[in-house]
Coordinates of C-alpha atoms in Angstrom, one line a residue:
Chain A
X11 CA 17.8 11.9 -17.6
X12 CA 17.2 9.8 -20.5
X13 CA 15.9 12.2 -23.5
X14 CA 13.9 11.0 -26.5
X15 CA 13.2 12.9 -29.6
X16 CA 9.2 12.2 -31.1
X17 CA 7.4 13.9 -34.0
X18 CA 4.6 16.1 -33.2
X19 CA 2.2 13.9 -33.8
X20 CA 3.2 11.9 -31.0
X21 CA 3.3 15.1 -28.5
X22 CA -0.4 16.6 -27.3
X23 CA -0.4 19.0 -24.5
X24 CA -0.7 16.9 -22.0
X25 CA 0.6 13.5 -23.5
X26 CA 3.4 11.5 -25.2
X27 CA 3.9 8.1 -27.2
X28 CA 7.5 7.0 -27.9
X29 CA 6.9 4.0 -30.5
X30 CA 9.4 1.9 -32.3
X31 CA 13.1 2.0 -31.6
X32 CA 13.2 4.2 -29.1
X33 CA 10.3 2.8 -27.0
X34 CA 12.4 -0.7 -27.1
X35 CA 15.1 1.3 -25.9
X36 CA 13.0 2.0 -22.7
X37 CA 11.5 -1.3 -22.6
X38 CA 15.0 -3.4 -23.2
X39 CA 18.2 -1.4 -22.6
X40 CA 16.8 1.1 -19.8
X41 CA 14.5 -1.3 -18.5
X42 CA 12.3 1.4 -17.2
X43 CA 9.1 1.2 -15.5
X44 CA 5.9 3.1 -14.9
X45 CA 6.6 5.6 -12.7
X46 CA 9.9 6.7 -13.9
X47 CA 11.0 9.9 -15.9
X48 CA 12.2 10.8 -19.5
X49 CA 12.4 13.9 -21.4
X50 CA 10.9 14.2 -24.5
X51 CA 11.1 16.8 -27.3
X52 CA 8.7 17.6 -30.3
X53 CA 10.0 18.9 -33.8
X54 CA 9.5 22.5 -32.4
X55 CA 12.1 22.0 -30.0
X56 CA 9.2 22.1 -27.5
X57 CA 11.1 19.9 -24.5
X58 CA 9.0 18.2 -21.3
X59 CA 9.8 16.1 -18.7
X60 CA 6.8 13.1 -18.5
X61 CA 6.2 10.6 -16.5
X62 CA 5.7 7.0 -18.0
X63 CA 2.2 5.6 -17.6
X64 CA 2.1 2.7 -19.7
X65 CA 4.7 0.2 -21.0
X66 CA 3.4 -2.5 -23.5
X67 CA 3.9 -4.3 -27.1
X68 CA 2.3 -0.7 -29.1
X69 CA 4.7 1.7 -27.3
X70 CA 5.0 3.4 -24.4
X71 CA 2.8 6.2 -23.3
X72 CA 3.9 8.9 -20.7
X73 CA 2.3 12.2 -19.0
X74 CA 3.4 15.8 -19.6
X75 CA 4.5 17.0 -15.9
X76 CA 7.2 20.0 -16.4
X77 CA 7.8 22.5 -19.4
X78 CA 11.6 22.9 -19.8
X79 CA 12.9 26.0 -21.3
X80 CA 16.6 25.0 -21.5
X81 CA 18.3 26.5 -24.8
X82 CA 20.8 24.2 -26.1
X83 CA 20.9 25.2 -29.8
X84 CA 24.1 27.2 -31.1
X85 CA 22.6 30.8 -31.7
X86 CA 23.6 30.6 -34.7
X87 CA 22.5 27.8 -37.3
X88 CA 25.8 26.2 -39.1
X89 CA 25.6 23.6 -42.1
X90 CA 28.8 21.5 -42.5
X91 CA 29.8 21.2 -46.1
X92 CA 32.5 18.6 -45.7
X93 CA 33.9 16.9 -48.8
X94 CA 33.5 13.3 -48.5
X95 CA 36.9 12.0 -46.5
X96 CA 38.2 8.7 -46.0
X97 CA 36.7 5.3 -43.8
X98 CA 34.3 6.4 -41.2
X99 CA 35.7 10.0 -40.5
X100 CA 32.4 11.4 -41.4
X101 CA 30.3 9.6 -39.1
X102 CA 33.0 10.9 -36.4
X103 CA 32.2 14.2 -37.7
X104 CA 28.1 14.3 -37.7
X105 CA 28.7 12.7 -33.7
X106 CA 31.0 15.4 -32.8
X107 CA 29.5 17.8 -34.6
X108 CA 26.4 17.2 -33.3
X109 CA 27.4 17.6 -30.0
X110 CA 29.3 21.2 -30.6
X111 CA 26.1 22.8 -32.3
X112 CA 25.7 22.0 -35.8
X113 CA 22.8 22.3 -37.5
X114 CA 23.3 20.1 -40.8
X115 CA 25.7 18.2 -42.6
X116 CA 26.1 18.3 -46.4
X117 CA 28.5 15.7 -47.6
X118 CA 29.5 16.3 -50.9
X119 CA 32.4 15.2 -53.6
X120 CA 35.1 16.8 -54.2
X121 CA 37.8 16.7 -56.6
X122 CA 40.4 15.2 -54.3
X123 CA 37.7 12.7 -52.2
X124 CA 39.1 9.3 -52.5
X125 CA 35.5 7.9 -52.0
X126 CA 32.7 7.8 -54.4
X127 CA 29.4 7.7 -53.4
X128 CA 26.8 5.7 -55.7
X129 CA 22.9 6.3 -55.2
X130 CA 22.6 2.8 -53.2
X131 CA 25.4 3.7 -50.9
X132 CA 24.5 7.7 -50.5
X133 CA 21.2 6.4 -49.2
X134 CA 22.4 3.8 -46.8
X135 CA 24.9 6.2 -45.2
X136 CA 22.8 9.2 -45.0
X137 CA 20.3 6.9 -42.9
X138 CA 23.0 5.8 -40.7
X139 CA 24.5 9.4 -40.2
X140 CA 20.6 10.4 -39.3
X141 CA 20.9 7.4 -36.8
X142 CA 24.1 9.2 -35.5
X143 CA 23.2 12.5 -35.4
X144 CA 19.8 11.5 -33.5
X145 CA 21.8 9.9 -30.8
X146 CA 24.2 12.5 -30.3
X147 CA 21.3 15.4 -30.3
X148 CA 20.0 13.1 -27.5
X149 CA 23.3 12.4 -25.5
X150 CA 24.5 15.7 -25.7
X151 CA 20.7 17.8 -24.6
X152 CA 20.2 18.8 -27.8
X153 CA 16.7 20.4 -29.2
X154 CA 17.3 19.6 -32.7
X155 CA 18.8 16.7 -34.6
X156 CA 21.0 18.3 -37.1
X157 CA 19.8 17.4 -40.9
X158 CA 22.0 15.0 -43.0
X159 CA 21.6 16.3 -46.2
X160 CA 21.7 14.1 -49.3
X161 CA 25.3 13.9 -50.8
X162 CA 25.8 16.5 -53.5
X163 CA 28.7 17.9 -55.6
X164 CA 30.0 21.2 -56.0
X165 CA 27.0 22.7 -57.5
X166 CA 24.6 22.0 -54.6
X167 CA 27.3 23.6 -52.1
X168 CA 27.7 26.9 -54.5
X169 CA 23.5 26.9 -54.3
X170 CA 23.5 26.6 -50.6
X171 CA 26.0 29.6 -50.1
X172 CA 23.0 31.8 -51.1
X173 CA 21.1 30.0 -48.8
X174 CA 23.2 31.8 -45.7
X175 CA 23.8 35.0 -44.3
X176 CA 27.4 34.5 -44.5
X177 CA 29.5 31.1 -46.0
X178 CA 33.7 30.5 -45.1
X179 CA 35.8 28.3 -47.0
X180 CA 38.6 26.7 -44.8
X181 CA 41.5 26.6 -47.1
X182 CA 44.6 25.1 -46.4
X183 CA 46.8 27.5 -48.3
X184 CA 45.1 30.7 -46.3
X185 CA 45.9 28.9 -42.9
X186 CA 49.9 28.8 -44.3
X187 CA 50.4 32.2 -45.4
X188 CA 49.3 33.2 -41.9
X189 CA 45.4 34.5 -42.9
X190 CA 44.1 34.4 -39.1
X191 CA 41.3 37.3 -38.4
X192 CA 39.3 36.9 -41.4
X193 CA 37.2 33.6 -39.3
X194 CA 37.1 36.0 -36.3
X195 CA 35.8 39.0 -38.6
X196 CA 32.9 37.0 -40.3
X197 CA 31.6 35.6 -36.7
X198 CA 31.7 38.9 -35.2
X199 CA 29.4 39.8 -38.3
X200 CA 26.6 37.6 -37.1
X201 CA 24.1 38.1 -34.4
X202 CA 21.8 35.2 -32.9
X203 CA 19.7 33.8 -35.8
X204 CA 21.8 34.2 -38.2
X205 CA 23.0 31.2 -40.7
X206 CA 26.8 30.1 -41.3
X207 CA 28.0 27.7 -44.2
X208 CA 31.6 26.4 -43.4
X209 CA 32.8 24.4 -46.3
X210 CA 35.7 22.2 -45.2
X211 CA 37.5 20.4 -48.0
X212 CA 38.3 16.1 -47.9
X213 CA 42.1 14.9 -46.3
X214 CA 44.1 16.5 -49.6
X215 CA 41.7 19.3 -49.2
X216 CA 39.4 21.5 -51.7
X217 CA 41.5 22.0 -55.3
X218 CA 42.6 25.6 -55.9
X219 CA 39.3 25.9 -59.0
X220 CA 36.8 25.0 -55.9
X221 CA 37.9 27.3 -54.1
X222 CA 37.7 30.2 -56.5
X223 CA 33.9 29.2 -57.7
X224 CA 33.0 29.0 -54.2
X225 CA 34.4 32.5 -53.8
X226 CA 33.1 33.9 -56.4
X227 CA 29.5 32.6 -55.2
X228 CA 30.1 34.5 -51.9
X229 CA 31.7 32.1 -49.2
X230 CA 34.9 33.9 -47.3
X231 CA 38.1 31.9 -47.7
X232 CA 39.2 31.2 -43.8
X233 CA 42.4 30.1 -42.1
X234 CA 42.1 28.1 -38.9
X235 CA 45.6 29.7 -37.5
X236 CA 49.2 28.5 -37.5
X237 CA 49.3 24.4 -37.4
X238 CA 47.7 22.0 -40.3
X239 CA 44.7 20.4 -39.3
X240 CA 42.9 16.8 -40.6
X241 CA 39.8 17.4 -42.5
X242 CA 38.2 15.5 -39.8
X243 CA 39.6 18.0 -37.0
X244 CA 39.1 21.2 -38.8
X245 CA 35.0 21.3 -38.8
X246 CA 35.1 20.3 -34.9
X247 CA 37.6 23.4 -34.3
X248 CA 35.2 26.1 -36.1
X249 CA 32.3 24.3 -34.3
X250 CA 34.0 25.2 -30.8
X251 CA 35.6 28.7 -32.0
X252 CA 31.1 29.8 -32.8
X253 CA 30.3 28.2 -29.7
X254 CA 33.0 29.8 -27.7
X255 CA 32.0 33.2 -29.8
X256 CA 27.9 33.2 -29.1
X257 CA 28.0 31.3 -25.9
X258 CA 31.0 31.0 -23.5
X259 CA 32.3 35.1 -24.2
X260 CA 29.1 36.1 -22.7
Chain B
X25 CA 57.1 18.8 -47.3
X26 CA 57.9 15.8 -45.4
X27 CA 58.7 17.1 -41.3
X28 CA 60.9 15.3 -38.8
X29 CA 61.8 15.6 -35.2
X30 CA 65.5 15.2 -34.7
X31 CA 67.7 15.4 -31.8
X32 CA 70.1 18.4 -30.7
X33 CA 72.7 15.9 -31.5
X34 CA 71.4 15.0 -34.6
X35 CA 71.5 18.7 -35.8
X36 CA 74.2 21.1 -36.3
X37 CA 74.5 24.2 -37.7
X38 CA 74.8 23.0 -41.1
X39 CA 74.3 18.9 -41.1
X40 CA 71.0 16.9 -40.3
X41 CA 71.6 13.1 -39.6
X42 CA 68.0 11.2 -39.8
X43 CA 68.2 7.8 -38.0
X44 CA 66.0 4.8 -37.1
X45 CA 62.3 4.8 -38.1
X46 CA 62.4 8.2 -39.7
X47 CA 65.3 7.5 -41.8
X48 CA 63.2 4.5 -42.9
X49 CA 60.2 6.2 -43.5
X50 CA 62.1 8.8 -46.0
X51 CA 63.7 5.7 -48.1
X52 CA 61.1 3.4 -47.5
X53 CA 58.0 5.0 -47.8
X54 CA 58.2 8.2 -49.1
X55 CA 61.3 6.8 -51.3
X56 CA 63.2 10.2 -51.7
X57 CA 66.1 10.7 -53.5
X58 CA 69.2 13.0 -52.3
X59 CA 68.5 16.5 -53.7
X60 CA 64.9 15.9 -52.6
X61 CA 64.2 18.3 -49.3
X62 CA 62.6 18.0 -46.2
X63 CA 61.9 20.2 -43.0
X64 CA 64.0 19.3 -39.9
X65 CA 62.7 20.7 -36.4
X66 CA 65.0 20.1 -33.4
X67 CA 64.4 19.9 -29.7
X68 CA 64.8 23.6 -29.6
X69 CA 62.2 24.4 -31.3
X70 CA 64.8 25.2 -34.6
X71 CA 63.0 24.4 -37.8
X72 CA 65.4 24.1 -40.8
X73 CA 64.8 23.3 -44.7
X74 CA 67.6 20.6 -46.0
X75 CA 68.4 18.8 -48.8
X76 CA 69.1 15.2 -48.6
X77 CA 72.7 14.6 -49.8
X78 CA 73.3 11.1 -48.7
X79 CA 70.6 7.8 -47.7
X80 CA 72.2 4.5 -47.1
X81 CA 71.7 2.0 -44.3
X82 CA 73.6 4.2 -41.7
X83 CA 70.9 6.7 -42.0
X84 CA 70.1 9.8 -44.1
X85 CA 72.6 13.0 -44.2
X86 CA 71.1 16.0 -45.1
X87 CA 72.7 19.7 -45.4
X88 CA 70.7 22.9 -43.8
X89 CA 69.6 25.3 -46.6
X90 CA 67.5 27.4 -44.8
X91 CA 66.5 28.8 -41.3
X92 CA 62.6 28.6 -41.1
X93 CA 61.1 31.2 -39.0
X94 CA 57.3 30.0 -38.7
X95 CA 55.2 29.9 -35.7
X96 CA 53.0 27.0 -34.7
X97 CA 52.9 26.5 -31.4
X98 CA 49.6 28.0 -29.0
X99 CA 51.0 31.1 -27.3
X100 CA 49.5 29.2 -24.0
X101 CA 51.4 26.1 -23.1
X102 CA 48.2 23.7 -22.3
X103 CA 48.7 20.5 -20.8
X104 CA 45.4 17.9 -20.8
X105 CA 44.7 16.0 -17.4
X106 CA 42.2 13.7 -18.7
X107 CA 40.4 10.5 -16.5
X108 CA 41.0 7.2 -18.6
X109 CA 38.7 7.4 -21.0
X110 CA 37.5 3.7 -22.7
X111 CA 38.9 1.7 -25.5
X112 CA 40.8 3.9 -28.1
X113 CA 39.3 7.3 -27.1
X114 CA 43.0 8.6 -25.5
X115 CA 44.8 7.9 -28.6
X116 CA 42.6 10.2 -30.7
X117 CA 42.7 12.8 -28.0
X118 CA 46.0 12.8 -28.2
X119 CA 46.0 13.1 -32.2
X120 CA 43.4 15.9 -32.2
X121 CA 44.7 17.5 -29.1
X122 CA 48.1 17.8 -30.6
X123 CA 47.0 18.8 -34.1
X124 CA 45.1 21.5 -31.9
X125 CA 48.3 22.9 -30.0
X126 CA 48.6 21.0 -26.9
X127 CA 52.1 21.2 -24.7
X128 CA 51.3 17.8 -22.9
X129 CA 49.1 15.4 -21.5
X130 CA 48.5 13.2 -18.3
X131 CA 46.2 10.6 -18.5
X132 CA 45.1 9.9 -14.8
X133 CA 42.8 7.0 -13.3
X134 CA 39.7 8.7 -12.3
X135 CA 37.6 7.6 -9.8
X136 CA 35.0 6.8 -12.5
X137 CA 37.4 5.7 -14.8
X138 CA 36.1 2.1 -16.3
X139 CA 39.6 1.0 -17.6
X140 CA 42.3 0.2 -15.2
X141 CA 46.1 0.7 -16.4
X142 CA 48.6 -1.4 -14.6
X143 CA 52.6 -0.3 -14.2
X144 CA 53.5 -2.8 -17.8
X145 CA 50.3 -1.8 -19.8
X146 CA 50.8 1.7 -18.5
X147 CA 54.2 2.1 -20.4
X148 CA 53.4 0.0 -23.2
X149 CA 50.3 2.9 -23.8
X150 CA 52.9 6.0 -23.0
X151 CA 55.1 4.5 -25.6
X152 CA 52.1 4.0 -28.5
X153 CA 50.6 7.5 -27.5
X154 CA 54.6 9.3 -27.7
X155 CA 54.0 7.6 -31.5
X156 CA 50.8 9.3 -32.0
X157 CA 51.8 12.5 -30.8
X158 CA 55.3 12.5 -32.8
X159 CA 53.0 11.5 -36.2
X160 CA 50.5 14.5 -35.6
X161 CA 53.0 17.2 -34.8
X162 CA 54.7 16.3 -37.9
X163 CA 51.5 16.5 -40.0
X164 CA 50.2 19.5 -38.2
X165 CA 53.6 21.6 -38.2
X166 CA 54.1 21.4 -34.8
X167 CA 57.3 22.7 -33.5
X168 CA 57.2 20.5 -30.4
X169 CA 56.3 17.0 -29.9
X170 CA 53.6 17.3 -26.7
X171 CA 55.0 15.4 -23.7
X172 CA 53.1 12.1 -22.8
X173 CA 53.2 12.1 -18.9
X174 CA 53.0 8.5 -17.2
X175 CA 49.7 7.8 -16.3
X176 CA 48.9 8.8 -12.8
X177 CA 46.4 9.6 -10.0
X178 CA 44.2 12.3 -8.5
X179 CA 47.2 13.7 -6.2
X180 CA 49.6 13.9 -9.2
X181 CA 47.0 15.8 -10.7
X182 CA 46.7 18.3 -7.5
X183 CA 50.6 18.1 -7.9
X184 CA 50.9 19.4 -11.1
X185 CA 48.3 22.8 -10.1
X186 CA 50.8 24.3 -8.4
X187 CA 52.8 24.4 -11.8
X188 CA 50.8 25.8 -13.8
X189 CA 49.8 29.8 -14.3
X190 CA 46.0 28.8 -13.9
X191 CA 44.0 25.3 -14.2
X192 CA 40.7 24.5 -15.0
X193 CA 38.5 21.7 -14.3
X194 CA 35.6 20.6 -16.6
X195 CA 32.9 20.2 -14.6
X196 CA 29.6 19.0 -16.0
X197 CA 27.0 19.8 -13.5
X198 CA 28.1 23.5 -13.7
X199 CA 28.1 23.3 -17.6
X200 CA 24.3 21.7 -16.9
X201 CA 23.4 25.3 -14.6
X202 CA 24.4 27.5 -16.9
X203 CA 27.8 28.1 -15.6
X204 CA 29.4 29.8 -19.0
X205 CA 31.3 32.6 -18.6
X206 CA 33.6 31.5 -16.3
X207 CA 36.2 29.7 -18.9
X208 CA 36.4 33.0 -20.8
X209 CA 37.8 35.0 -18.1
X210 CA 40.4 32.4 -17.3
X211 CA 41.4 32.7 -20.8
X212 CA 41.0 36.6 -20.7
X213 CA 43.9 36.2 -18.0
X214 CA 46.6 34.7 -19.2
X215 CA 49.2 35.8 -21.7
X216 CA 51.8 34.6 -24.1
X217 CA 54.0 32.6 -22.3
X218 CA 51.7 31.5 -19.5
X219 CA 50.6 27.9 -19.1
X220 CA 46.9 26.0 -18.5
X221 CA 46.4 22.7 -16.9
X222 CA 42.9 21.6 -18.0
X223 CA 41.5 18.7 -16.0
X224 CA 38.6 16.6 -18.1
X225 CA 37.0 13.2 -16.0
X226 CA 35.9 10.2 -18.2
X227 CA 32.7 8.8 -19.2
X228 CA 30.7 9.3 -16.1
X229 CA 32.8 12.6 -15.2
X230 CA 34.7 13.6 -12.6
X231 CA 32.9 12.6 -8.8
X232 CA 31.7 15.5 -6.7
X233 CA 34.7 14.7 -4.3
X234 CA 37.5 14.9 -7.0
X235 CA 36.0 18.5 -8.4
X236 CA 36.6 20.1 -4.9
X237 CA 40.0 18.8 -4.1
X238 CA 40.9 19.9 -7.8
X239 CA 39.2 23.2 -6.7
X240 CA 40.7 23.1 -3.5
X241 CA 44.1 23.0 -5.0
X242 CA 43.2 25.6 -6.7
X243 CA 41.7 24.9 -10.0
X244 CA 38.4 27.0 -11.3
X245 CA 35.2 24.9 -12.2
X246 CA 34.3 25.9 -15.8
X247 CA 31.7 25.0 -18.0
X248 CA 32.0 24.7 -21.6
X249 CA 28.1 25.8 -22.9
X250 CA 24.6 24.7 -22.6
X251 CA 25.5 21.1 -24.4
X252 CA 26.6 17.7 -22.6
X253 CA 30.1 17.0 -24.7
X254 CA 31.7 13.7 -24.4
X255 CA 35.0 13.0 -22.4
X256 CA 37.1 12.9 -25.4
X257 CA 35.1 15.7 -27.0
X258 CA 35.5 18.5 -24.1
X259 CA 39.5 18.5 -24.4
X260 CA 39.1 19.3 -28.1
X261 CA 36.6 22.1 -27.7
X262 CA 38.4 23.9 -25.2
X263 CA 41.8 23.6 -27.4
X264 CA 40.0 24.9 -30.1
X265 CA 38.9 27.7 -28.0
X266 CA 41.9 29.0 -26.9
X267 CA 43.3 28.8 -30.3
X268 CA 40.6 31.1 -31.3
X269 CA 41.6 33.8 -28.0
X270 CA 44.9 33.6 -28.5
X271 CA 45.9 33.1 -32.6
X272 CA 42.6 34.3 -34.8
X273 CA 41.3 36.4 -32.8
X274 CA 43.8 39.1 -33.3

């Protein structure tokens, strides 16, 4: 079933409009007609199946026939900090991302990113990362799209540690010297509600100095086991691990 | 430090003899110098620290200087079945899936499968996906290079059941009724040493018809959560979530 997210202005009780992109998607690539079935879901993850009633030039207006109560959202909310990597890795990582659970992306620069970000170019991508992470939230059932936050620097990721009940570091070095329960330990802290930072450094990964300041603002250095992971991989593979934690060990 | 996958031949107890590409790559690209080192791992799993003491167009000669007694490999030897996914999407399951511990994997043409691999283009991919799995393991600090199995059908698939300890098969529909727990308890069985055949379908899944012969056979219909992953996304998560069982959970 083809899903749709919509604002809450667009939702009443009993009634839906899809405008704009999405309601050319209906129109042009589904081809839909009156008569056939989407699901649509309001910025409080409030998800119905409708009917479509009306297709035409202003958008496309549908009726409110089922409630779902699906839960789709990872019980616990996780922002990715990732440190900006290389060509189109991170838009690999919002999709994927997406699809395992996350709840927000924070790219930021850190000492070892090749890339550099301006103000022109942080703004394009974080509008084409939204673009991602809205079709992946759709594709993959989702009640949320996952927020792409503006790119930031070390600074805003030592301020959002605060911002979570608990925050890991994945450090390279911790993974070699064999550091394996500590990931395990922190998630078997947390209980459904709960919010997890996991700060995951660019491909030559996060310098030995951003480690210790995100330490000492709280976050938990992590090892993801034996074998070396990409910076691309390792975000996907803690992603899984929560998922596998608070919804598959059940 | 710079890894490489030598023969049995190529190592004895005290020599290393790099040939071919690799020996290229160390004068080439990473332009070493004898008395620079490098790890060696050999067929048998033997991982040794040498020194380079000789590189000239015969190849590079290097002298063992250490025994290295780490452990990389997933305790659970997992080999992916996965239904020919489109366009480059194997060749990144193979890099993830090897960075995330796999033993082997079998592409096979599923009956939804979009792409179509005849006998010449069939090799010509086993031979480019051997490359991408021999590149990951080095950068991951595999011990093993994961086997790349010529591509193959349903029955080969049914075939290789009866090899392995247990086998799963990713099923979508039962990940959409909230089938979730039953992954878990596969994993909850095995031990060290044991092996797991997971079976993924392709874009448009694996038909009703192909999940009961693969059940049939003896395979257990698991669901991987409450969200609709993508063909080359599902392999990875369930990697991921036997690494997390089996190496940081502990």
């Amino acid at each position: 079933m083809q899903r749709y997210f919509v604002s809450n202005q667009q939702m009443t009780e009993n009634q839906v409009i899809i405008l704009g992109e999405d309601a050319t998607h209906i129109k042009k690539v589904m081809r839909m007609q009156t008569g056939h079935t989407i699901v649509c879901i309001n910025q409080n993850q409030r998800a119905v199946l409708c009917v479509l009633d009306s297709i035409d030039n202003t958008g496309v207006r549908a009726t409110v026939v089922e409630e779902l109560t699906e839960k789709t959202e990872l019980p616990i909310a996780v922002t990715i900090a990732q440190g900006l990597p290389k060509s189109d890795k991170l838009e690999w990582i919002v999709q994927k991302g997406t699809e395992l659970g996350a709840t927000g992306f924070l790219p930021f620069s850190a000492s070892r990113s090749v890339v550099k970000w301006d103000q022109k170019k942080s703004e394009k991508k974080r509008e084409r990362l939204e673009k991602i992470a809205k079709e992946a939230a759709e594709q993959s059932y989702r009640l949320n799209i996952p927020q792409i936050h503006d790119s930031a620097n070390e600074k805003a990721v030592i301020d959002l540690i605060a911002h979570h009940t608990a925050s890991i570091v994945l450090a390279e070095e911790q993974a070699k010297n064999g550091e394996t329960s500590q990931f395990s330990k922190v998630l078997s802290s947390l209980t459904e509600g709960d919010s997890l930072l996991v700060i995951v450094g660019p491909e030559g990964g996060l310098s030995e100095s951003e480690v210790d300041h995100f330490q000492e603002a709280g976050a938990i250095p992590c090892g993801l086991g034996p074998r070396i992971l990409r910076t691309e991989t390792a975000s996907l593979a803690t992603l899984a691990a929560i998922s596998y934690q608070f919804e598959l060990m059940r």
